[in-house]
Amino acid sequence: MAVVIKPKKFFEVCVEAELTPELALRSVDEVKKFKVYYGNKVVELGELFEVAKQGDEKKLILDGDFSRVKWIGARMVDGEIVVKGSVGANCGAFMRGGKITIEGNADDWLGIEMAGGEIIVKGNAGNLVGCAYYGDAVGMTAGKIVIEGNAGNYVGEKMNGGEIVIKGNAGDFIGTEMRAGVIEIHGSCGFVGGDMRGGEIRIKGSFELLPTFKKTEKGWVGDVNVKGEGVIKTF
């Protein structure tokens, strides 16, 4: 059975809740007792959200503004989440399978260290899409993220596989320390490919290229500062 979750009120502080489709396998009462953080307090999900059952799929429908709810879909392995609004930071973190569709915007850290599955954002996304956490060595390794609007800075930092598609514009430092995978930007962006070792970045609009890339038949190859063989090209 699909589970429908709606906020009861505006959240004055952020909620931290690893909401995954696994909740659809539980009863309504069990879902309401699921523990979440509201600021620094541990509370039951039912104190903050209305919960109902609908349909027969392994699916979560998050109906409303979840822009102050962090960690939605974190570590999910299958099933589906549909968000009829915007989401907070860390959505899809460490995700290994399944699908998340966000009808609004996504905050920073979307799909960090993602290893499978698909995320679709119909609005805009913040910074650090598909990247590694501060101090970690590897970002996204597999799966696909599609952003139909714009994205911020540091998209695909330390990325080592998978695909990120941005249908609008992006910020600076795209693909920094990237090792493998594909980033495709249909609009324009700032600086790309710093310390890039592998993978491919495709850009349809304008962008800023570092002087440490060399022009070849494949595109611009580099970053030569780190003996990289990444490719940046237009399409």
PDB file of C-alpha atoms in Angstrom:
ATOM      1  CA  MET A   1       0.000   0.000   0.000  1.00  0.00           C
ATOM      2  CA  ALA A   2       1.261   3.471  -0.804  1.00  0.00           C
ATOM      3  CA  VAL A   3       1.584   5.822   2.131  1.00  0.00           C
ATOM      4  CA  VAL A   4       0.528   9.466   1.844  1.00  0.00           C
ATOM      5  CA  ILE A   5       2.235  11.855   4.278  1.00  0.00           C
ATOM      6  CA  LYS A   6       1.211  15.518   4.698  1.00  0.00           C
ATOM      7  CA  PRO A   7       2.733  18.141   7.011  1.00  0.00           C
ATOM      8  CA  LYS A   8       0.341  19.271   9.751  1.00  0.00           C
ATOM      9  CA  LYS A   9       1.964  22.694  10.110  1.00  0.00           C
ATOM     10  CA  PHE A  10       4.827  24.979   9.094  1.00  0.00           C
ATOM     11  CA  PHE A  11       8.056  23.693  10.633  1.00  0.00           C
ATOM     12  CA  GLU A  12       9.910  26.348  12.634  1.00  0.00           C
ATOM     13  CA  VAL A  13      13.051  24.199  12.640  1.00  0.00           C
ATOM     14  CA  CYS A  14      14.226  21.484  10.259  1.00  0.00           C
ATOM     15  CA  VAL A  15      12.955  17.912  10.458  1.00  0.00           C
ATOM     16  CA  GLU A  16      15.446  15.084   9.873  1.00  0.00           C
ATOM     17  CA  ALA A  17      13.572  12.005   8.639  1.00  0.00           C
ATOM     18  CA  GLU A  18      14.903   9.163   6.470  1.00  0.00           C
ATOM     19  CA  LEU A  19      11.545   8.597   4.762  1.00  0.00           C
ATOM     20  CA  THR A  20      11.780   5.668   2.306  1.00  0.00           C
ATOM     21  CA  PRO A  21       9.246   3.415   0.503  1.00  0.00           C
ATOM     22  CA  GLU A  22       9.874   0.789   3.213  1.00  0.00           C
ATOM     23  CA  LEU A  23       7.309   2.725   5.274  1.00  0.00           C
ATOM     24  CA  ALA A  24       4.627   1.606   2.772  1.00  0.00           C
ATOM     25  CA  LEU A  25       5.026  -1.934   4.145  1.00  0.00           C
ATOM     26  CA  ARG A  26       3.978  -0.809   7.628  1.00  0.00           C
ATOM     27  CA  SER A  27       0.542  -0.084   9.094  1.00  0.00           C
ATOM     28  CA  VAL A  28      -0.616   3.518   9.490  1.00  0.00           C
ATOM     29  CA  ASP A  29      -0.120   3.277  13.260  1.00  0.00           C
ATOM     30  CA  GLU A  30       3.431   1.983  12.804  1.00  0.00           C
ATOM     31  CA  VAL A  31       4.255   4.810  10.372  1.00  0.00           C
ATOM     32  CA  LYS A  32       2.918   7.392  12.828  1.00  0.00           C
ATOM     33  CA  LYS A  33       5.287   6.000  15.493  1.00  0.00           C
ATOM     34  CA  PHE A  34       8.350   6.230  13.210  1.00  0.00           C
ATOM     35  CA  LYS A  35      10.953   8.335  15.008  1.00  0.00           C
ATOM     36  CA  VAL A  36      12.199  11.585  13.446  1.00  0.00           C
ATOM     37  CA  TYR A  37      14.187  14.567  14.662  1.00  0.00           C
ATOM     38  CA  TYR A  38      12.407  17.894  15.020  1.00  0.00           C
ATOM     39  CA  GLY A  39      15.283  20.249  15.675  1.00  0.00           C
ATOM     40  CA  ASN A  40      17.196  18.508  18.493  1.00  0.00           C
ATOM     41  CA  LYS A  41      14.174  16.573  19.768  1.00  0.00           C
ATOM     42  CA  VAL A  42      13.179  13.014  18.849  1.00  0.00           C
ATOM     43  CA  VAL A  43       9.433  12.852  18.138  1.00  0.00           C
ATOM     44  CA  GLU A  44       6.999  10.461  16.473  1.00  0.00           C
ATOM     45  CA  LEU A  45       6.248  11.198  12.816  1.00  0.00           C
ATOM     46  CA  GLY A  46       2.516  11.341  13.606  1.00  0.00           C
ATOM     47  CA  GLU A  47       3.090  14.445  15.765  1.00  0.00           C
ATOM     48  CA  LEU A  48       4.198  16.418  12.702  1.00  0.00           C
ATOM     49  CA  PHE A  49       2.470  14.728   9.752  1.00  0.00           C
ATOM     50  CA  GLU A  50      -0.894  13.269   8.737  1.00  0.00           C
ATOM     51  CA  VAL A  51      -0.581   9.681   7.473  1.00  0.00           C
ATOM     52  CA  ALA A  52      -2.945   7.691   5.227  1.00  0.00           C
ATOM     53  CA  LYS A  53      -2.858   4.600   3.011  1.00  0.00           C
ATOM     54  CA  GLN A  54      -3.648   4.748  -0.714  1.00  0.00           C
ATOM     55  CA  GLY A  55      -3.258   2.200  -3.539  1.00  0.00           C
ATOM     56  CA  ASP A  56      -1.177  -0.972  -3.367  1.00  0.00           C
ATOM     57  CA  GLU A  57       2.366   0.059  -4.418  1.00  0.00           C
ATOM     58  CA  LYS A  58       5.616   0.289  -2.463  1.00  0.00           C
ATOM     59  CA  LYS A  59       5.450   4.033  -2.713  1.00  0.00           C
ATOM     60  CA  LEU A  60       5.533   7.203  -0.631  1.00  0.00           C
ATOM     61  CA  ILE A  61       3.548  10.266  -1.656  1.00  0.00           C
ATOM     62  CA  LEU A  62       4.760  13.357   0.197  1.00  0.00           C
ATOM     63  CA  ASP A  63       2.014  15.908  -0.271  1.00  0.00           C
ATOM     64  CA  GLY A  64       2.935  19.493   0.625  1.00  0.00           C
ATOM     65  CA  ASP A  65       5.956  21.599   1.460  1.00  0.00           C
ATOM     66  CA  PHE A  66       8.856  19.372   2.592  1.00  0.00           C
ATOM     67  CA  SER A  67      11.511  22.055   2.036  1.00  0.00           C
ATOM     68  CA  ARG A  68      12.479  21.900   5.731  1.00  0.00           C
ATOM     69  CA  VAL A  69      12.594  18.085   5.812  1.00  0.00           C
ATOM     70  CA  LYS A  70      16.084  16.616   5.335  1.00  0.00           C
ATOM     71  CA  TRP A  71      17.205  13.106   4.306  1.00  0.00           C
ATOM     72  CA  ILE A  72      14.100  12.110   2.298  1.00  0.00           C
ATOM     73  CA  GLY A  73      14.911   8.876   0.429  1.00  0.00           C
ATOM     74  CA  ALA A  74      18.301   8.485   2.103  1.00  0.00           C
ATOM     75  CA  ARG A  75      19.696   4.949   1.651  1.00  0.00           C
ATOM     76  CA  MET A  76      16.586   3.760  -0.250  1.00  0.00           C
ATOM     77  CA  VAL A  77      17.073   0.615  -2.353  1.00  0.00           C
ATOM     78  CA  ASP A  78      13.809   0.266  -4.296  1.00  0.00           C
ATOM     79  CA  GLY A  79      10.251   1.555  -4.600  1.00  0.00           C
ATOM     80  CA  GLU A  80       9.194   5.091  -5.410  1.00  0.00           C
ATOM     81  CA  ILE A  81       8.822   8.476  -3.728  1.00  0.00           C
ATOM     82  CA  VAL A  82       6.750  11.274  -5.275  1.00  0.00           C
ATOM     83  CA  VAL A  83       7.068  14.699  -3.627  1.00  0.00           C
ATOM     84  CA  LYS A  84       4.267  17.110  -4.502  1.00  0.00           C
ATOM     85  CA  GLY A  85       6.303  20.100  -3.403  1.00  0.00           C
ATOM     86  CA  SER A  86       9.912  20.952  -2.576  1.00  0.00           C
ATOM     87  CA  VAL A  87      12.420  18.988  -0.471  1.00  0.00           C
ATOM     88  CA  GLY A  88      15.125  19.869   2.017  1.00  0.00           C
ATOM     89  CA  ALA A  89      18.812  18.977   1.980  1.00  0.00           C
ATOM     90  CA  ASN A  90      20.300  15.504   1.532  1.00  0.00           C
ATOM     91  CA  CYS A  91      17.427  14.061  -0.517  1.00  0.00           C
ATOM     92  CA  GLY A  92      18.480  10.699  -2.049  1.00  0.00           C
ATOM     93  CA  ALA A  93      21.747  10.564  -0.105  1.00  0.00           C
ATOM     94  CA  PHE A  94      23.465   7.159  -0.428  1.00  0.00           C
ATOM     95  CA  MET A  95      20.529   5.944  -2.559  1.00  0.00           C
ATOM     96  CA  ARG A  96      21.077   2.547  -4.282  1.00  0.00           C
ATOM     97  CA  GLY A  97      17.855   1.995  -6.231  1.00  0.00           C
ATOM     98  CA  GLY A  98      14.284   3.103  -6.862  1.00  0.00           C
ATOM     99  CA  LYS A  99      13.007   6.454  -8.078  1.00  0.00           C
ATOM    100  CA  ILE A 100      12.379   9.863  -6.503  1.00  0.00           C
ATOM    101  CA  THR A 101      10.330  12.489  -8.347  1.00  0.00           C
ATOM    102  CA  ILE A 102      10.322  16.019  -6.896  1.00  0.00           C
ATOM    103  CA  GLU A 103       7.699  18.304  -8.400  1.00  0.00           C
ATOM    104  CA  GLY A 104       9.190  21.428  -6.777  1.00  0.00           C
ATOM    105  CA  ASN A 105      12.769  22.379  -5.906  1.00  0.00           C
ATOM    106  CA  ALA A 106      15.552  20.454  -4.130  1.00  0.00           C
ATOM    107  CA  ASP A 107      17.928  21.941  -1.556  1.00  0.00           C
ATOM    108  CA  ASP A 108      21.697  21.270  -1.344  1.00  0.00           C
ATOM    109  CA  TRP A 109      23.349  17.818  -1.281  1.00  0.00           C
ATOM    110  CA  LEU A 110      20.889  16.134  -3.672  1.00  0.00           C
ATOM    111  CA  GLY A 111      21.951  12.514  -4.420  1.00  0.00           C
ATOM    112  CA  ILE A 112      25.230  12.723  -2.530  1.00  0.00           C
ATOM    113  CA  GLU A 113      27.302   9.543  -2.853  1.00  0.00           C
ATOM    114  CA  MET A 114      24.391   7.987  -4.761  1.00  0.00           C
ATOM    115  CA  ALA A 115      25.102   4.435  -6.059  1.00  0.00           C
ATOM    116  CA  GLY A 116      21.980   3.654  -8.100  1.00  0.00           C
ATOM    117  CA  GLY A 117      18.395   4.617  -8.889  1.00  0.00           C
ATOM    118  CA  GLU A 118      16.962   7.781 -10.408  1.00  0.00           C
ATOM    119  CA  ILE A 119      16.093  11.256  -9.132  1.00  0.00           C
ATOM    120  CA  ILE A 120      14.025  13.718 -11.180  1.00  0.00           C
ATOM    121  CA  VAL A 121      13.656  17.353 -10.073  1.00  0.00           C
ATOM    122  CA  LYS A 122      11.078  19.354 -12.014  1.00  0.00           C
ATOM    123  CA  GLY A 123      12.214  22.651 -10.492  1.00  0.00           C
ATOM    124  CA  ASN A 124      15.681  23.825  -9.471  1.00  0.00           C
ATOM    125  CA  ALA A 125      18.382  22.199  -7.314  1.00  0.00           C
ATOM    126  CA  GLY A 126      20.892  23.770  -4.929  1.00  0.00           C
ATOM    127  CA  ASN A 127      24.616  23.193  -4.566  1.00  0.00           C
ATOM    128  CA  LEU A 128      26.648  19.968  -4.335  1.00  0.00           C
ATOM    129  CA  VAL A 129      24.463  17.703  -6.514  1.00  0.00           C
ATOM    130  CA  GLY A 130      25.857  14.130  -6.701  1.00  0.00           C
ATOM    131  CA  CYS A 131      29.027  15.040  -4.831  1.00  0.00           C
ATOM    132  CA  ALA A 132      30.899  13.588  -1.846  1.00  0.00           C
ATOM    133  CA  TYR A 133      30.410  14.710   1.725  1.00  0.00           C
ATOM    134  CA  TYR A 134      33.112  17.008   3.068  1.00  0.00           C
ATOM    135  CA  GLY A 135      36.099  14.793   3.899  1.00  0.00           C
ATOM    136  CA  ASP A 136      34.893  11.821   1.823  1.00  0.00           C
ATOM    137  CA  ALA A 137      36.870  10.747  -1.237  1.00  0.00           C
ATOM    138  CA  VAL A 138      34.163   9.662  -3.696  1.00  0.00           C
ATOM    139  CA  GLY A 139      30.858  11.186  -4.757  1.00  0.00           C
ATOM    140  CA  MET A 140      28.128   9.663  -6.893  1.00  0.00           C
ATOM    141  CA  THR A 141      29.142   6.292  -8.464  1.00  0.00           C
ATOM    142  CA  ALA A 142      26.005   5.188 -10.377  1.00  0.00           C
ATOM    143  CA  GLY A 143      22.396   6.100 -11.141  1.00  0.00           C
ATOM    144  CA  LYS A 144      20.908   9.158 -12.810  1.00  0.00           C
ATOM    145  CA  ILE A 145      19.861  12.640 -11.664  1.00  0.00           C
ATOM    146  CA  VAL A 146      17.773  14.844 -13.969  1.00  0.00           C
ATOM    147  CA  ILE A 147      17.154  18.496 -13.053  1.00  0.00           C
ATOM    148  CA  GLU A 148      14.688  20.222 -15.344  1.00  0.00           C
ATOM    149  CA  GLY A 149      15.557  23.692 -14.019  1.00  0.00           C
ATOM    150  CA  ASN A 150      18.839  25.181 -12.832  1.00  0.00           C
ATOM    151  CA  ALA A 151      21.468  23.900 -10.378  1.00  0.00           C
ATOM    152  CA  GLY A 152      24.034  25.586  -8.145  1.00  0.00           C
ATOM    153  CA  ASN A 153      27.770  25.163  -7.579  1.00  0.00           C
ATOM    154  CA  TYR A 154      29.953  22.058  -7.227  1.00  0.00           C
ATOM    155  CA  VAL A 155      27.719  19.747  -9.306  1.00  0.00           C
ATOM    156  CA  GLY A 156      29.395  16.294  -9.543  1.00  0.00           C
ATOM    157  CA  GLU A 157      32.382  17.066  -7.325  1.00  0.00           C
ATOM    158  CA  LYS A 158      34.451  13.835  -6.928  1.00  0.00           C
ATOM    159  CA  MET A 159      31.889  12.016  -9.103  1.00  0.00           C
ATOM    160  CA  ASN A 160      33.012   8.484 -10.075  1.00  0.00           C
ATOM    161  CA  GLY A 161      30.146   7.210 -12.247  1.00  0.00           C
ATOM    162  CA  GLY A 162      26.510   7.719 -13.161  1.00  0.00           C
ATOM    163  CA  GLU A 163      24.903  10.607 -15.013  1.00  0.00           C
ATOM    164  CA  ILE A 164      23.700  14.102 -14.114  1.00  0.00           C
ATOM    165  CA  VAL A 165      21.542  16.022 -16.619  1.00  0.00           C
ATOM    166  CA  ILE A 166      20.732  19.701 -16.044  1.00  0.00           C
ATOM    167  CA  LYS A 167      18.278  21.171 -18.529  1.00  0.00           C
ATOM    168  CA  GLY A 168      18.862  24.754 -17.373  1.00  0.00           C
ATOM    169  CA  ASN A 169      21.989  26.566 -16.197  1.00  0.00           C
ATOM    170  CA  ALA A 170      24.486  25.595 -13.480  1.00  0.00           C
ATOM    171  CA  GLY A 171      26.913  27.500 -11.270  1.00  0.00           C
ATOM    172  CA  ASP A 172      30.687  27.264 -10.855  1.00  0.00           C
ATOM    173  CA  PHE A 173      33.147  24.429 -10.205  1.00  0.00           C
ATOM    174  CA  ILE A 174      31.271  21.783 -12.190  1.00  0.00           C
ATOM    175  CA  GLY A 175      32.940  18.326 -12.120  1.00  0.00           C
ATOM    176  CA  THR A 176      35.744  19.342  -9.770  1.00  0.00           C
ATOM    177  CA  GLU A 177      37.965  16.300  -9.066  1.00  0.00           C
ATOM    178  CA  MET A 178      35.626  14.216 -11.257  1.00  0.00           C
ATOM    179  CA  ARG A 179      36.910  10.688 -12.113  1.00  0.00           C
ATOM    180  CA  ALA A 180      34.158   9.041 -14.200  1.00  0.00           C
ATOM    181  CA  GLY A 181      30.557   9.446 -15.326  1.00  0.00           C
ATOM    182  CA  VAL A 182      28.761  12.090 -17.400  1.00  0.00           C
ATOM    183  CA  ILE A 183      27.504  15.589 -16.624  1.00  0.00           C
ATOM    184  CA  GLU A 184      25.318  17.180 -19.312  1.00  0.00           C
ATOM    185  CA  ILE A 185      24.278  20.837 -19.052  1.00  0.00           C
ATOM    186  CA  HIS A 186      21.781  22.174 -21.592  1.00  0.00           C
ATOM    187  CA  GLY A 187      22.308  25.788 -20.543  1.00  0.00           C
ATOM    188  CA  SER A 188      25.424  27.673 -19.456  1.00  0.00           C
ATOM    189  CA  CYS A 189      27.686  27.428 -16.412  1.00  0.00           C
ATOM    190  CA  GLY A 190      30.820  28.880 -14.824  1.00  0.00           C
ATOM    191  CA  PHE A 191      34.178  27.173 -14.348  1.00  0.00           C
ATOM    192  CA  VAL A 192      34.314  23.454 -15.120  1.00  0.00           C
ATOM    193  CA  GLY A 193      36.687  20.527 -14.621  1.00  0.00           C
ATOM    194  CA  GLY A 194      39.178  21.723 -11.997  1.00  0.00           C
ATOM    195  CA  ASP A 195      41.484  18.780 -11.109  1.00  0.00           C
ATOM    196  CA  MET A 196      39.305  16.551 -13.329  1.00  0.00           C
ATOM    197  CA  ARG A 197      40.852  13.062 -13.860  1.00  0.00           C
ATOM    198  CA  GLY A 198      38.235  11.328 -16.036  1.00  0.00           C
ATOM    199  CA  GLY A 199      34.637  11.265 -17.231  1.00  0.00           C
ATOM    200  CA  GLU A 200      32.898  13.620 -19.614  1.00  0.00           C
ATOM    201  CA  ILE A 201      31.197  17.007 -19.255  1.00  0.00           C
ATOM    202  CA  ARG A 202      28.929  18.142 -22.106  1.00  0.00           C
ATOM    203  CA  ILE A 203      27.751  21.743 -22.243  1.00  0.00           C
ATOM    204  CA  LYS A 204      25.378  23.307 -24.743  1.00  0.00           C
ATOM    205  CA  GLY A 205      25.761  26.935 -23.664  1.00  0.00           C
ATOM    206  CA  SER A 206      28.707  29.048 -22.593  1.00  0.00           C
ATOM    207  CA  PHE A 207      31.204  28.124 -19.861  1.00  0.00           C
ATOM    208  CA  GLU A 208      34.572  29.073 -18.368  1.00  0.00           C
ATOM    209  CA  LEU A 209      37.461  26.732 -19.226  1.00  0.00           C
ATOM    210  CA  LEU A 210      40.625  26.546 -17.148  1.00  0.00           C
ATOM    211  CA  PRO A 211      43.926  26.982 -19.036  1.00  0.00           C
ATOM    212  CA  THR A 212      44.967  23.502 -17.902  1.00  0.00           C
ATOM    213  CA  PHE A 213      42.942  21.728 -20.624  1.00  0.00           C
ATOM    214  CA  LYS A 214      44.290  20.996 -24.104  1.00  0.00           C
ATOM    215  CA  LYS A 215      42.227  21.040 -27.303  1.00  0.00           C
ATOM    216  CA  THR A 216      41.946  17.652 -29.054  1.00  0.00           C
ATOM    217  CA  GLU A 217      39.620  15.972 -31.565  1.00  0.00           C
ATOM    218  CA  LYS A 218      37.563  14.641 -28.638  1.00  0.00           C
ATOM    219  CA  GLY A 219      37.161  18.066 -27.034  1.00  0.00           C
ATOM    220  CA  TRP A 220      39.231  19.729 -24.287  1.00  0.00           C
ATOM    221  CA  VAL A 221      41.167  17.094 -22.324  1.00  0.00           C
ATOM    222  CA  GLY A 222      42.599  17.505 -18.836  1.00  0.00           C
ATOM    223  CA  ASP A 223      43.072  18.653 -16.179  1.00  0.00           C
ATOM    224  CA  VAL A 224      46.782  18.376 -17.088  1.00  0.00           C
ATOM    225  CA  ASN A 225      47.708  19.583 -13.578  1.00  0.00           C
ATOM    226  CA  VAL A 226      46.708  16.138 -12.288  1.00  0.00           C
ATOM    227  CA  LYS A 227      47.505  14.199 -15.504  1.00  0.00           C
ATOM    228  CA  GLY A 228      43.758  13.896 -16.037  1.00  0.00           C
ATOM    229  CA  GLU A 229      42.040  12.464 -19.113  1.00  0.00           C
ATOM    230  CA  GLY A 230      38.609  13.951 -18.595  1.00  0.00           C
ATOM    231  CA  VAL A 231      36.788  15.388 -21.610  1.00  0.00           C
ATOM    232  CA  ILE A 232      34.842  18.647 -21.807  1.00  0.00           C
ATOM    233  CA  LYS A 233      32.910  19.277 -25.004  1.00  0.00           C
ATOM    234  CA  THR A 234      29.955  21.134 -26.463  1.00  0.00           C
ATOM    235  CA  PHE A 235      26.877  19.635 -28.054  1.00  0.00           C
TER     236      PHE A 235
END
